[in-house]
Amino acid sequence: MSMFRTVTARLYAPTKPLIPRFSNGLRKYATQSQTDLKEILAAMIPVKQEEIKSFRSQHGASKIGDIQVDQLYGGMRGMKSMICETSVLDPEEGIRFRGLSIPECQKVLPTAQGGEEPLPEGLFWLLVTGEVPTQAQAEWLSRQWADRADLPSHVVTMLDNFPGNLHPMSQFSAAISALNSESMFAKKYAEGVHKSKYWEFAYEDSMDLIAKLPTVAAKIYRNLYRDGSSIGAIDPEKDWSANFTSMLGYEEPMFTELMRLYLTIHSDHEGGNVSAHTCHLVGSALSDPYLSFAAAMNGLAGPLHGLANQEVLVWLTKLQEDLGGEVSDEQLRDFIWNTLKGGQVVPGYGHAVLRKTDPRYTCQREFALKHLPDDPMFKLVSQLYKIVPGVLLEQGKAKNPWPNVDAHSGVLLQYYGCKEMQYYTVLFGVSRALGCLASYIWSRALGLPLERPKSMSTEGLKKLVGAQ
Amino acid sequence: MLVCTGRLLHVARVLSCRARIKQFMSSVSGSGDDDLANAMGKRDTWENFYKTQSEQGTKQFDWFVGYEEMVDLVSPYLRKQRKPHKAHVVALDIGCGLSNVALQMCLSSNEPMRIVCADIVMTPLETMRQQYQSTRGVVRNSESHLLFTMADASQLPFRDGYFDVVLDKGTTDVIIRSSRGSDLAKTVVQESLRVLRGGGHLLQFSDEDPDIRLTLLNGVTRGVRATVTFKEISTSHGMEYFMYVVQKEN
């Protein structure tokens, strides 16, 4: 399995050294014929525990960095402070899920029958095990999730009683918290189960929660935007994304393909971002996965974290209105020039982390080129992609002038009729569960303790550095 | 009549602005090998860039931030560097281009400063030299001066420990994108550290995110006696920039 992946990775990235993946020692445990994720995990966990134990015994006291006063006031930016096994940001290639970049994932992860985009089930398998799943393993997850997707009636009642002006993210987070009536983790903890078994119930809750999220999200959508119409029944034959789009009320198969792609690429982005970190932090107190993930969603609802794709679409819509239809490259260039010169930003541009266009943007662009090349909003986004980096360079404002992932997602969604921009963050949240919960399972498996960093007062800091 | 003329002038201005933008855009994002967006790491790209600037009569071009935004950030590092037996604070600006930061620093410094402006292409150096010569009279400390030289940041023509401060504004950003990318960027940092005296500072100004730049800088300074820190620089126009500080140990 790993050999296949190693060979494949070499085929597609021949000049780049392979980033070592932890699964190197685990090849013999994950067999292609096994589909039970829990059993596979049960075999992997002791091996990983041993690896970490050995590493810490040799290097536990090794220093890995310095801390400056500014970093305490600066949101701990750049401070190495936590463990996240599921994804690492590669400065050249973008996010790597267990070592695989997004283009690599698109090539090796299973797709739906007859589809081209990767199944998020496959990505979850990869995040949890470090192994690329077989088609059978991904489909096993689809069936598991279809099985576990129904909601307890009190959550349905709760959702149906929310007022129409309660933000979808608030509804989402509240429902997730309320779902913890189903938490096996909480129940078993209260019964005094041994901590070596925590991961098993973390696993069950995570699988349940991931399965239920589309149901919750679809209910919110229907209640807010489709007159409370019924989400219908879960189809045990459909994959996770297909059931989701059906429940949302979309028939178009390409929208389902888009959803598969979307839910895959937004799933994880290292451990320090607000949602991932929150889920980890709250989980470290042994709050069950539902409570931990609900907390993460509260973080995602913050304007600085999850609202960017909404902001981009709002700006694009206004731009379309201001321009009054299709404009020439020259006219758009002038408009952008003046916008940037005037001290405003172009949402989606200018906070690029990578030295080239984020692959999460590129794969969305490729989807659009394939399926909606003539959509007016996509054409505008395409034009912006052609023009904005050049203007940012020309004005000396950036040497990393590339767009980020949020510059594109709204455009694809609105094409298929999903124009409710306030709702986009909920979709992001559904995707992010894959990364957050994969990490949650492993945090319990590895017995990671309560997270409790040391805080300092300004007074204390001054004393520490000998300031007046 | 006046309205008509006004309109004509406006149109003329817009047209000439558009023409300039068009000319620049074709050099910035054209489909050739030498366009800025895709070939930033190539020397030819910069030869063309500065040729265009020169033809347009551009006398100054600063990447990311200019003197106003930088002066307060940089001056602590200049003040600290004064050694009793040395008359000047000596600084190096690698990849200076058409930045007037060095010029402004030199003119406004109370203490005598010697700043070497270095770039791998000649054209901007000539423009800056002319500008410097025309401002000679207004320097605050008559012993301050600017020197201009062509230099390759990965092979600096200076002896060890010569400088108090090395400024790198947008230069490593370019070097990272050359064909030897990170390796060359590491060499540039190592060279900067070599020509710095013990306790001296390399200041890199960039739009590159700390997660990425710190990985590079920590990689270079591993095994070398240097510490890496950074500061966020916010600007009025919402872009995020950073000053990365690498201090060579004494």
XYZ file of C-alpha atoms in Angstrom:
718
model
C 0.000 0.000 0.000
C 2.657 2.441 1.046
C 4.881 1.192 -1.745
C 2.163 2.000 -4.244
C 1.830 5.414 -2.764
C 5.566 5.922 -2.676
C 5.871 4.952 -6.323
C 2.965 7.134 -7.286
C 4.313 10.071 -5.341
C 7.663 9.664 -7.101
C 5.957 9.586 -10.479
C 4.261 12.869 -9.865
C 6.967 14.703 -7.986
C 10.198 13.246 -9.298
C 12.462 16.098 -8.293
C 11.150 16.709 -4.838
C 12.438 14.631 -1.941
C 9.647 12.677 -0.285
C 8.561 14.129 2.967
C 8.819 11.183 5.343
C 5.456 9.929 6.527
C 4.914 8.191 9.796
C 3.393 5.206 7.999
C 6.844 4.032 6.972
C 6.870 1.652 9.892
C 3.261 0.628 9.532
C 3.074 -0.947 6.093
C 2.607 -4.407 7.452
C -0.445 -3.425 9.493
C -2.728 -1.795 6.980
C -3.682 -4.368 4.421
C -5.653 -3.638 1.340
C -8.334 -6.172 2.185
C -9.139 -4.766 5.599
C -11.911 -2.214 5.566
C -12.630 -1.786 9.249
C -10.978 1.504 10.108
C -11.239 0.866 13.827
C -9.354 -2.413 13.602
C -6.675 -0.834 11.494
C -6.312 1.977 14.008
C -6.117 -0.513 16.861
C -3.066 -2.038 15.242
C -1.426 1.292 14.384
C -1.782 3.004 17.698
C 0.695 0.966 19.768
C 3.323 1.354 17.059
C 2.922 5.123 16.959
C 2.944 5.297 20.752
C 6.238 3.438 20.770
C 7.718 5.695 18.103
C 6.882 8.793 20.088
C 8.102 7.285 23.339
C 11.428 6.494 21.744
C 11.718 9.935 20.135
C 10.993 11.698 23.389
C 13.396 9.594 25.370
C 16.191 10.588 22.995
C 15.227 14.160 22.196
C 12.592 15.179 24.694
C 14.852 17.846 26.140
C 16.105 19.236 22.824
C 15.496 22.922 22.331
C 13.604 23.838 19.172
C 13.285 27.589 19.329
C 13.302 30.835 21.249
C 10.358 32.923 22.356
C 10.297 36.715 22.143
C 8.083 39.170 23.983
C 6.506 40.241 20.685
C 5.216 36.744 20.038
C 3.189 36.794 23.247
C 1.504 39.967 22.122
C 1.440 38.720 18.542
C -0.892 35.748 18.863
C 1.962 33.243 19.191
C 2.541 33.581 15.483
C 5.405 31.439 14.309
C 5.796 29.885 17.774
C 6.166 26.134 17.561
C 3.849 24.953 20.289
C 1.755 21.923 19.434
C 1.585 18.591 17.666
C -0.516 17.945 14.578
C 0.120 14.764 12.640
C -2.504 15.059 9.957
C -1.230 17.892 7.779
C 1.846 20.060 7.320
C 2.229 23.148 5.154
C 4.890 22.808 2.488
C 6.081 26.281 1.446
C 6.427 25.232 -2.169
C 3.570 22.782 -2.699
C 0.931 23.903 -0.243
C -0.764 21.783 2.369
C 0.293 18.146 2.541
C -2.187 15.693 4.021
C -0.050 13.002 5.651
C 2.658 13.978 3.209
C 0.508 14.145 0.074
C -0.043 17.457 -1.682
C -3.439 18.273 -3.132
C -2.469 17.468 -6.719
C -1.069 14.157 -5.479
C -4.302 13.475 -3.572
C -6.339 14.177 -6.663
C -4.365 11.545 -8.492
C -4.356 8.744 -5.916
C -7.496 9.099 -3.804
C -10.572 7.084 -4.820
C -13.361 8.866 -6.648
C -17.056 8.127 -6.820
C -18.058 5.620 -9.490
C -17.954 7.595 -12.692
C -16.660 10.711 -10.969
C -13.342 12.536 -11.159
C -13.056 14.406 -7.888
C -11.631 12.722 -4.773
C -14.061 11.375 -2.176
C -13.732 13.129 1.187
C -14.137 9.654 2.706
C -10.803 8.802 1.152
C -9.199 11.897 2.591
C -10.501 11.078 6.060
C -9.044 7.590 5.763
C -5.720 9.117 4.748
C -5.752 11.640 7.602
C -6.537 8.968 10.170
C -4.261 6.179 8.943
C -1.581 7.863 6.879
C -2.438 5.393 4.120
C -4.146 5.985 0.795
C -7.383 3.983 0.924
C -8.603 1.524 -1.649
C -11.934 2.076 -3.366
C -13.429 -0.553 -1.050
C -12.168 1.206 2.042
C -13.564 4.570 0.942
C -16.912 2.972 0.125
C -16.916 1.268 3.522
C -16.689 4.721 5.079
C -19.541 5.957 2.854
C -21.776 3.177 4.124
C -20.706 3.692 7.734
C -21.562 7.361 7.516
C -24.875 6.758 5.767
C -25.692 4.379 8.616
C -24.875 6.848 11.335
C -26.430 9.944 9.810
C -29.783 10.217 11.541
C -30.395 12.896 14.155
C -32.020 12.529 17.574
C -35.451 14.139 17.590
C -34.593 16.825 20.131
C -31.959 18.233 17.772
C -34.444 18.237 14.899
C -36.926 20.100 17.092
C -34.241 22.544 18.130
C -33.257 23.275 14.546
C -36.856 23.653 13.444
C -37.444 26.202 16.185
C -34.529 28.500 15.508
C -35.585 31.951 14.282
C -34.824 32.837 10.694
C -32.401 35.540 11.701
C -30.135 33.269 13.717
C -26.892 32.962 11.761
C -26.393 29.532 10.171
C -23.072 29.091 11.991
C -24.738 29.722 15.347
C -27.383 27.151 14.520
C -24.700 24.737 13.370
C -22.627 25.088 16.513
C -25.649 24.871 18.830
C -26.921 21.732 17.140
C -23.520 20.068 17.351
C -23.306 20.760 21.070
C -26.814 19.428 21.541
C -25.883 16.255 19.663
C -23.642 15.267 22.542
C -26.618 13.541 24.111
C -25.432 10.765 21.789
C -21.827 10.872 22.936
C -20.403 7.480 23.764
C -17.199 9.113 24.898
C -19.000 11.164 27.540
C -21.021 8.161 28.659
C -18.044 5.839 28.965
C -15.954 8.474 30.681
C -18.699 8.917 33.269
C -18.698 5.131 33.740
C -15.006 5.274 34.508
C -13.621 3.470 31.478
C -9.838 3.112 31.357
C -8.016 5.880 29.505
C -6.378 3.418 27.142
C -9.838 2.918 25.681
C -10.704 6.592 25.219
C -9.693 6.540 21.574
C -12.261 3.853 20.766
C -15.135 6.039 21.902
C -13.532 9.096 20.403
C -13.550 7.122 17.168
C -17.223 6.143 17.480
C -18.307 9.686 18.318
C -16.217 11.125 15.502
C -17.666 8.741 12.963
C -21.176 9.507 14.222
C -20.602 13.245 14.186
C -19.086 13.346 10.721
C -22.037 11.318 9.497
C -24.556 13.657 11.112
C -23.015 16.946 10.048
C -24.473 16.979 6.513
C -27.886 16.196 8.002
C -27.635 19.085 10.434
C -26.231 21.400 7.786
C -28.908 20.469 5.275
C -31.668 21.023 7.828
C -30.308 24.477 8.537
C -30.203 25.220 4.826
C -33.721 24.019 4.175
C -35.110 25.865 7.176
C -33.456 29.140 6.305
C -33.613 29.165 2.536
C -36.068 26.540 1.306
C -39.119 27.179 3.456
C -38.367 24.350 5.838
C -38.918 21.696 3.178
C -37.927 18.145 4.028
C -34.361 16.967 3.577
C -35.580 13.563 2.566
C -34.044 10.247 3.531
C -30.434 9.174 3.582
C -29.598 6.825 0.743
C -27.327 4.022 1.984
C -25.964 3.609 -1.541
C -24.828 7.201 -1.894
C -21.510 8.606 -0.752
C -21.297 11.285 1.924
C -21.217 14.244 -0.452
C -24.006 12.846 -2.636
C -26.320 12.438 0.338
C -25.409 15.935 1.435
C -26.280 17.549 -1.875
C -29.523 15.557 -2.095
C -30.530 16.689 1.355
C -29.691 20.269 0.417
C -32.022 19.880 -2.524
C -29.602 19.908 -5.437
C -30.072 17.490 -8.312
C -27.142 18.387 -10.520
C -24.468 15.631 -10.472
C -21.718 18.194 -11.084
C -22.681 20.015 -7.929
C -22.082 16.763 -6.075
C -18.685 16.498 -7.743
C -17.963 20.043 -6.653
C -19.014 19.185 -3.108
C -16.647 16.197 -3.085
C -13.779 18.458 -4.108
C -14.771 21.235 -1.727
C -15.167 18.954 1.283
C -11.795 17.369 0.522
C -9.675 20.494 0.157
C -10.995 22.407 3.169
C -10.595 19.485 5.556
C -7.336 20.336 7.297
C -4.656 23.003 7.410
C -2.177 22.190 10.160
C -3.052 22.450 13.822
C -2.527 26.095 14.721
C -5.509 27.670 12.994
C -8.361 28.649 15.254
C -10.750 25.808 14.463
C -8.210 22.986 14.597
C -6.503 24.383 17.666
C -9.802 24.959 19.472
C -10.977 21.424 18.835
C -7.683 20.142 20.141
C -7.634 22.465 23.147
C -11.175 21.737 24.248
C -10.686 18.044 23.564
C -7.622 18.016 25.767
C -9.916 18.640 28.716
C -11.646 15.406 27.686
C -14.698 17.235 26.422
C -16.340 14.846 24.004
C -15.871 15.261 20.248
C -19.231 16.990 19.885
C -18.427 19.713 22.395
C -14.893 20.054 21.091
C -15.969 20.394 17.498
C -18.793 22.780 18.358
C -16.183 24.988 19.995
C -14.130 24.785 16.816
C -17.139 25.951 14.838
C -17.526 28.934 17.111
C -13.974 29.846 16.152
C -14.648 29.264 12.491
C -17.543 31.696 12.725
C -15.134 34.483 13.545
C -14.625 36.995 10.731
C -10.880 36.545 10.730
C -11.067 32.791 10.264
C -13.931 31.370 8.268
C -15.655 34.298 6.659
C -13.169 35.027 3.909
C -14.957 33.133 1.143
C -18.142 35.004 1.915
C -16.288 38.333 1.809
C -14.819 37.486 -1.564
C -18.204 36.737 -3.079
C -19.739 39.892 -1.634
C -16.924 41.933 -3.171
C -17.195 40.138 -6.502
C -20.936 40.694 -6.659
C -20.469 44.386 -5.981
C -17.702 44.530 -8.571
C -19.986 42.986 -11.175
C -22.609 45.606 -10.384
C -20.116 48.468 -10.476
C -18.661 47.341 -13.764
C -22.108 46.721 -15.220
C -21.322 43.485 -17.008
C -18.325 42.172 -18.882
C -15.430 44.569 -19.151
C -12.190 44.504 -21.072
C -8.937 43.558 -19.384
C -7.848 47.202 -19.648
C -10.916 48.513 -17.858
C -10.613 45.933 -15.112
C -6.918 46.698 -14.762
C -7.702 50.387 -14.280
C -10.350 49.559 -11.696
C -8.034 47.256 -9.759
C -5.172 49.711 -10.057
C -7.267 52.449 -8.500
C -8.664 50.149 -5.821
C -5.210 49.100 -4.710
C -3.679 52.544 -5.082
C -6.524 53.904 -2.976
C -5.420 51.724 -0.076
C -8.047 49.022 -0.346
C -7.413 45.328 -0.727
C -8.737 42.859 -3.242
C -10.257 40.093 -1.089
C -8.612 36.767 -1.726
C -5.326 38.377 -2.756
C -2.382 39.617 -0.812
C -2.235 37.260 2.116
C -0.668 34.461 0.207
C 1.312 32.033 2.254
C 2.823 30.172 -0.662
C 5.366 31.208 -3.248
C 2.960 30.251 -5.992
C -0.791 29.970 -6.395
C -2.358 27.814 -3.675
C -3.173 24.389 -5.176
C -6.563 24.669 -3.472
C -7.249 27.635 -5.735
C -5.841 25.913 -8.800
C -7.930 22.782 -8.463
C -11.077 24.870 -8.116
C -10.070 26.856 -11.161
C -9.544 23.627 -13.095
C -12.988 22.453 -12.053
C -14.473 25.691 -13.329
C -12.576 25.531 -16.609
C -13.955 22.055 -17.127
C -17.549 22.603 -16.047
C -18.452 26.296 -16.105
C -16.050 28.126 -18.377
C -18.663 30.607 -19.594
C -20.139 31.584 -16.254
C -19.912 35.387 -15.998
C -18.696 35.354 -12.423
C -16.060 32.747 -13.195
C -14.921 34.790 -16.168
C -14.550 37.735 -13.838
C -12.570 35.631 -11.357
C -10.409 34.406 -14.228
C -9.784 37.943 -15.340
C -8.847 38.934 -11.825
C -6.416 36.043 -11.693
C -4.812 37.350 -14.854
C -4.665 40.943 -13.693
C -4.456 41.331 -9.921
C -1.086 39.641 -9.320
C 0.477 41.873 -11.957
C -0.927 45.024 -10.387
C 0.202 43.963 -6.923
C 3.682 43.469 -8.353
C 3.553 46.654 -10.368
C 2.657 48.691 -7.313
C 5.401 46.939 -5.376
C 2.863 45.739 -2.858
C 3.627 42.053 -2.909
C 6.067 39.519 -4.201
C 3.592 36.821 -3.206
C 0.685 38.259 -5.176
C -1.195 35.015 -5.610
C -4.797 34.300 -4.676
C -5.679 32.058 -1.765
C -8.306 29.321 -1.583
C -11.136 31.688 -0.639
C -10.790 33.708 -3.823
C -12.519 30.936 -5.725
C -14.898 28.797 -3.678
C -17.917 31.086 -3.677
C -17.894 31.379 -7.442
C -18.346 27.659 -7.965
C -21.095 27.362 -5.397
C -23.123 30.263 -6.779
C -23.012 28.761 -10.265
C -25.055 25.780 -9.146
C -27.561 27.994 -7.395
C -26.090 27.999 -3.911
C -26.025 31.752 -3.530
C -26.642 32.054 0.170
C -23.286 33.500 1.106
C -23.897 33.471 4.840
C -24.080 29.681 4.572
C -20.685 29.075 3.019
C -18.881 28.861 6.320
C -21.125 25.960 7.301
C -19.818 24.021 4.313
C -16.280 24.889 5.385
C -17.197 23.591 8.847
C -18.519 20.285 7.542
C -15.226 19.788 5.705
C -13.038 20.857 8.614
C -14.590 18.127 10.785
C -12.539 15.574 8.867
C -9.251 17.095 9.968
C -10.305 18.130 13.459
C -11.770 14.773 14.348
C -8.979 12.720 12.806
C -6.656 14.662 15.097
C -9.024 14.274 18.055
C -8.955 10.490 17.745
C -5.178 10.466 17.653
C -4.865 12.905 20.550
C -6.828 10.507 22.751
C -4.947 7.519 21.348
C -1.613 9.108 22.192
C -2.832 10.305 25.557
C -1.986 13.940 24.842
C -2.606 15.804 28.069
C -4.563 18.892 29.010
C -3.213 21.868 27.126
C -2.263 24.595 29.523
C 0.355 27.128 28.419
C 1.815 29.655 30.828
C 0.414 33.141 30.563
C 2.328 36.270 31.559
C 1.154 39.679 32.612
C 2.835 42.754 31.134
C 4.190 43.429 34.622
C 5.643 39.956 34.799
C 7.178 40.199 31.356
C 8.805 43.499 32.162
C 10.360 42.000 35.234
C 11.514 39.014 33.273
C 13.370 41.081 30.712
C 14.612 43.662 33.151
C 12.601 46.523 31.716
C 11.777 49.713 33.648
C -14.476 75.507 -23.716
C -12.788 75.025 -20.348
C -14.855 71.923 -19.721
C -13.811 70.618 -23.117
C -10.126 71.211 -22.424
C -10.494 69.715 -18.994
C -12.018 66.635 -20.491
C -9.323 66.377 -23.116
C -6.629 66.704 -20.490
C -8.340 64.095 -18.409
C -8.592 61.769 -21.374
C -4.970 62.421 -22.261
C -3.899 61.709 -18.730
C -5.936 58.538 -18.601
C -4.589 57.426 -21.956
C -0.999 58.078 -21.011
C -1.584 56.360 -17.686
C -3.125 53.452 -19.523
C -0.266 53.368 -21.976
C 2.235 53.245 -19.153
C 0.269 50.574 -17.372
C -0.009 48.583 -20.578
C 3.694 48.846 -21.263
C 4.513 47.829 -17.761
C 1.938 45.065 -17.672
C 3.424 43.467 -20.728
C 6.736 43.315 -18.986
C 5.148 42.205 -15.719
C 2.742 39.536 -16.836
C 3.360 38.932 -20.477
C 3.705 35.471 -21.808
C 7.442 35.622 -22.284
C 10.077 34.031 -20.155
C 11.014 37.305 -18.571
C 7.744 38.400 -17.031
C 7.888 39.382 -13.384
C 5.091 37.190 -12.119
C 6.567 33.974 -13.462
C 10.280 34.643 -13.780
C 11.025 36.693 -10.700
C 14.130 34.690 -9.945
C 15.843 35.475 -13.231
C 18.385 38.225 -13.582
C 17.095 39.148 -17.059
C 13.675 39.881 -15.616
C 15.218 42.548 -13.426
C 17.383 43.930 -16.225
C 14.146 44.496 -18.164
C 12.249 45.761 -15.150
C 14.778 48.474 -14.407
C 15.225 49.313 -18.071
C 11.477 50.000 -18.242
C 11.568 52.052 -15.065
C 14.452 54.049 -16.455
C 12.649 54.686 -19.744
C 9.615 55.902 -17.861
C 11.779 58.184 -15.792
C 10.936 56.440 -12.523
C 13.370 57.600 -9.899
C 12.177 55.582 -6.959
C 10.474 52.251 -6.444
C 10.160 50.638 -3.073
C 8.806 47.170 -2.512
C 6.343 46.641 0.332
C 7.279 49.534 2.579
C 9.187 52.750 2.245
C 11.422 54.823 4.441
C 8.580 56.265 6.570
C 7.308 52.831 7.532
C 10.780 51.446 8.114
C 12.753 54.143 9.843
C 11.494 53.503 13.366
C 11.871 49.757 12.928
C 15.420 49.949 11.644
C 16.953 52.725 13.738
C 17.237 50.684 16.956
C 19.535 48.337 15.084
C 21.628 51.210 13.815
C 21.982 52.851 17.168
C 23.011 49.675 18.894
C 25.800 49.067 16.469
C 28.040 51.998 17.325
C 31.444 50.807 18.392
C 33.687 53.310 20.137
C 36.603 53.065 17.785
C 34.540 53.089 14.634
C 33.395 56.407 13.269
C 30.619 55.184 11.034
C 27.670 52.906 11.330
C 28.178 50.715 8.294
C 25.187 49.189 6.529
C 24.637 47.163 3.388
C 21.460 47.175 1.310
C 21.448 44.044 -0.837
C 19.227 44.142 -3.903
C 18.636 47.854 -3.336
C 17.097 48.476 -6.761
C 15.447 51.879 -6.843
C 14.687 51.956 -3.146
C 15.467 55.307 -1.578
C 15.537 53.933 1.952
C 19.328 53.911 2.093
C 19.442 57.434 0.706
C 16.945 58.735 3.249
C 18.671 56.962 6.105
C 21.991 58.395 5.048
C 20.710 61.938 4.673
C 18.776 62.041 7.917
C 21.177 60.246 10.239
C 22.712 62.312 13.009
C 25.559 59.878 13.372
C 27.907 59.299 10.473
C 26.622 56.462 8.331
C 28.217 54.621 5.494
C 25.716 52.657 3.445
C 26.640 50.434 0.568
C 23.857 49.982 -1.986
C 24.349 46.791 -3.927
C 22.445 45.158 -6.733
C 23.116 42.555 -9.353
C 21.984 44.859 -12.180
C 23.603 48.163 -13.045
C 20.705 50.340 -14.236
C 19.051 51.161 -10.906
C 22.421 51.843 -9.309
C 23.103 54.541 -11.887
C 19.752 56.181 -11.282
C 20.280 56.136 -7.539
C 23.823 57.428 -7.846
C 22.575 60.422 -9.831
C 19.909 61.094 -7.242
C 22.448 60.871 -4.463
C 24.769 63.299 -6.171
C 21.965 65.825 -6.565
C 21.159 65.693 -2.829
C 24.678 65.898 -1.485
C 24.161 69.272 0.091
C 21.354 68.326 2.460
C 22.992 65.522 4.430
C 22.707 65.961 8.170
C 26.092 64.564 9.053
C 28.728 65.551 6.529
C 30.659 62.358 7.171
C 27.772 60.157 6.046
C 27.981 58.769 2.582
C 26.492 56.285 0.178
C 28.418 53.892 -2.013
C 27.029 52.048 -4.995
C 28.288 48.762 -6.300
C 27.218 45.839 -8.387
C 27.319 42.695 -6.312
C 25.966 39.210 -6.180
C 24.247 38.684 -2.821
C 25.405 35.077 -2.797
C 29.054 36.083 -3.220
C 29.530 39.406 -1.514
C 32.743 41.279 -2.312
C 33.266 42.353 1.285
C 35.448 41.079 4.066
C 34.120 39.197 7.099
C 32.547 41.286 9.807
C 32.590 44.548 7.878
C 28.951 45.605 8.338
C 26.819 46.483 11.329
C 23.541 45.930 9.526
C 22.450 44.214 6.325
C 19.109 45.242 4.806
C 17.240 42.862 2.536
C 13.950 44.276 1.295
C 12.344 41.896 -1.113
C 15.662 40.449 -2.245
C 15.439 37.006 -0.686
C 11.883 36.888 -2.049
C 13.370 37.054 -5.523
C 16.237 34.701 -4.868
C 13.947 32.017 -3.464
C 12.252 31.926 -6.851
C 15.377 31.375 -8.852
C 16.127 27.936 -10.209
C 18.256 27.028 -7.194
C 15.636 28.549 -4.922
C 16.018 27.738 -1.251
C 19.658 26.707 -1.527
C 20.582 30.060 -3.000
C 18.484 31.890 -0.417
C 20.339 30.056 2.319
C 23.669 31.026 0.772
C 22.560 34.645 0.688
C 21.693 34.568 4.379
C 24.982 32.875 5.166
C 26.862 35.527 3.156
C 24.982 38.292 4.953
C 25.962 36.755 8.275
C 29.557 36.418 7.135
C 29.904 40.105 6.340
C 28.169 41.121 9.562
C 30.221 41.781 12.629
C 29.470 39.788 15.778
C 26.225 41.113 17.222
C 25.251 42.573 13.865
C 21.771 42.183 12.371
C 20.348 41.045 9.077
C 16.946 42.679 8.534
C 14.714 41.075 5.921
C 11.546 42.860 4.865
C 9.025 40.668 3.128
C 5.375 39.847 2.536
C 6.223 36.203 3.075
C 4.342 34.556 5.917
C 6.330 33.747 9.085
C 5.433 30.075 8.857
C 7.312 29.922 5.580
C 10.145 32.410 6.100
C 10.990 31.216 9.602
C 11.323 27.682 8.276
C 13.903 28.951 5.818
C 15.764 31.123 8.311
C 15.780 28.538 11.076
C 17.118 26.053 8.562
C 20.045 28.307 7.714
C 20.886 29.271 11.239
C 20.894 25.740 12.578
C 24.425 25.014 13.730
C 25.390 28.645 13.195
C 25.494 31.087 16.056
C 22.548 33.301 15.160
C 19.044 33.955 16.481
C 15.927 34.573 14.428
C 13.018 36.793 15.425
C 10.387 38.723 13.539
C 7.975 41.618 13.797
C 4.713 42.235 11.999
C 4.492 45.505 10.120
C 0.971 46.659 9.460
C 0.286 49.259 6.852
C -2.556 51.596 6.120
C -3.576 49.613 3.085
C -4.299 46.293 4.708
C -1.332 44.350 3.344
C 0.714 42.390 5.821
C 4.468 42.660 5.918
C 7.113 41.336 8.229
C 10.584 42.284 9.359
C 12.686 39.204 9.990
C 15.719 39.803 12.169
C 18.692 37.470 12.185
C 21.254 38.446 14.765
C 24.758 37.088 14.520
C 26.054 36.126 17.906
C 29.022 37.936 19.357
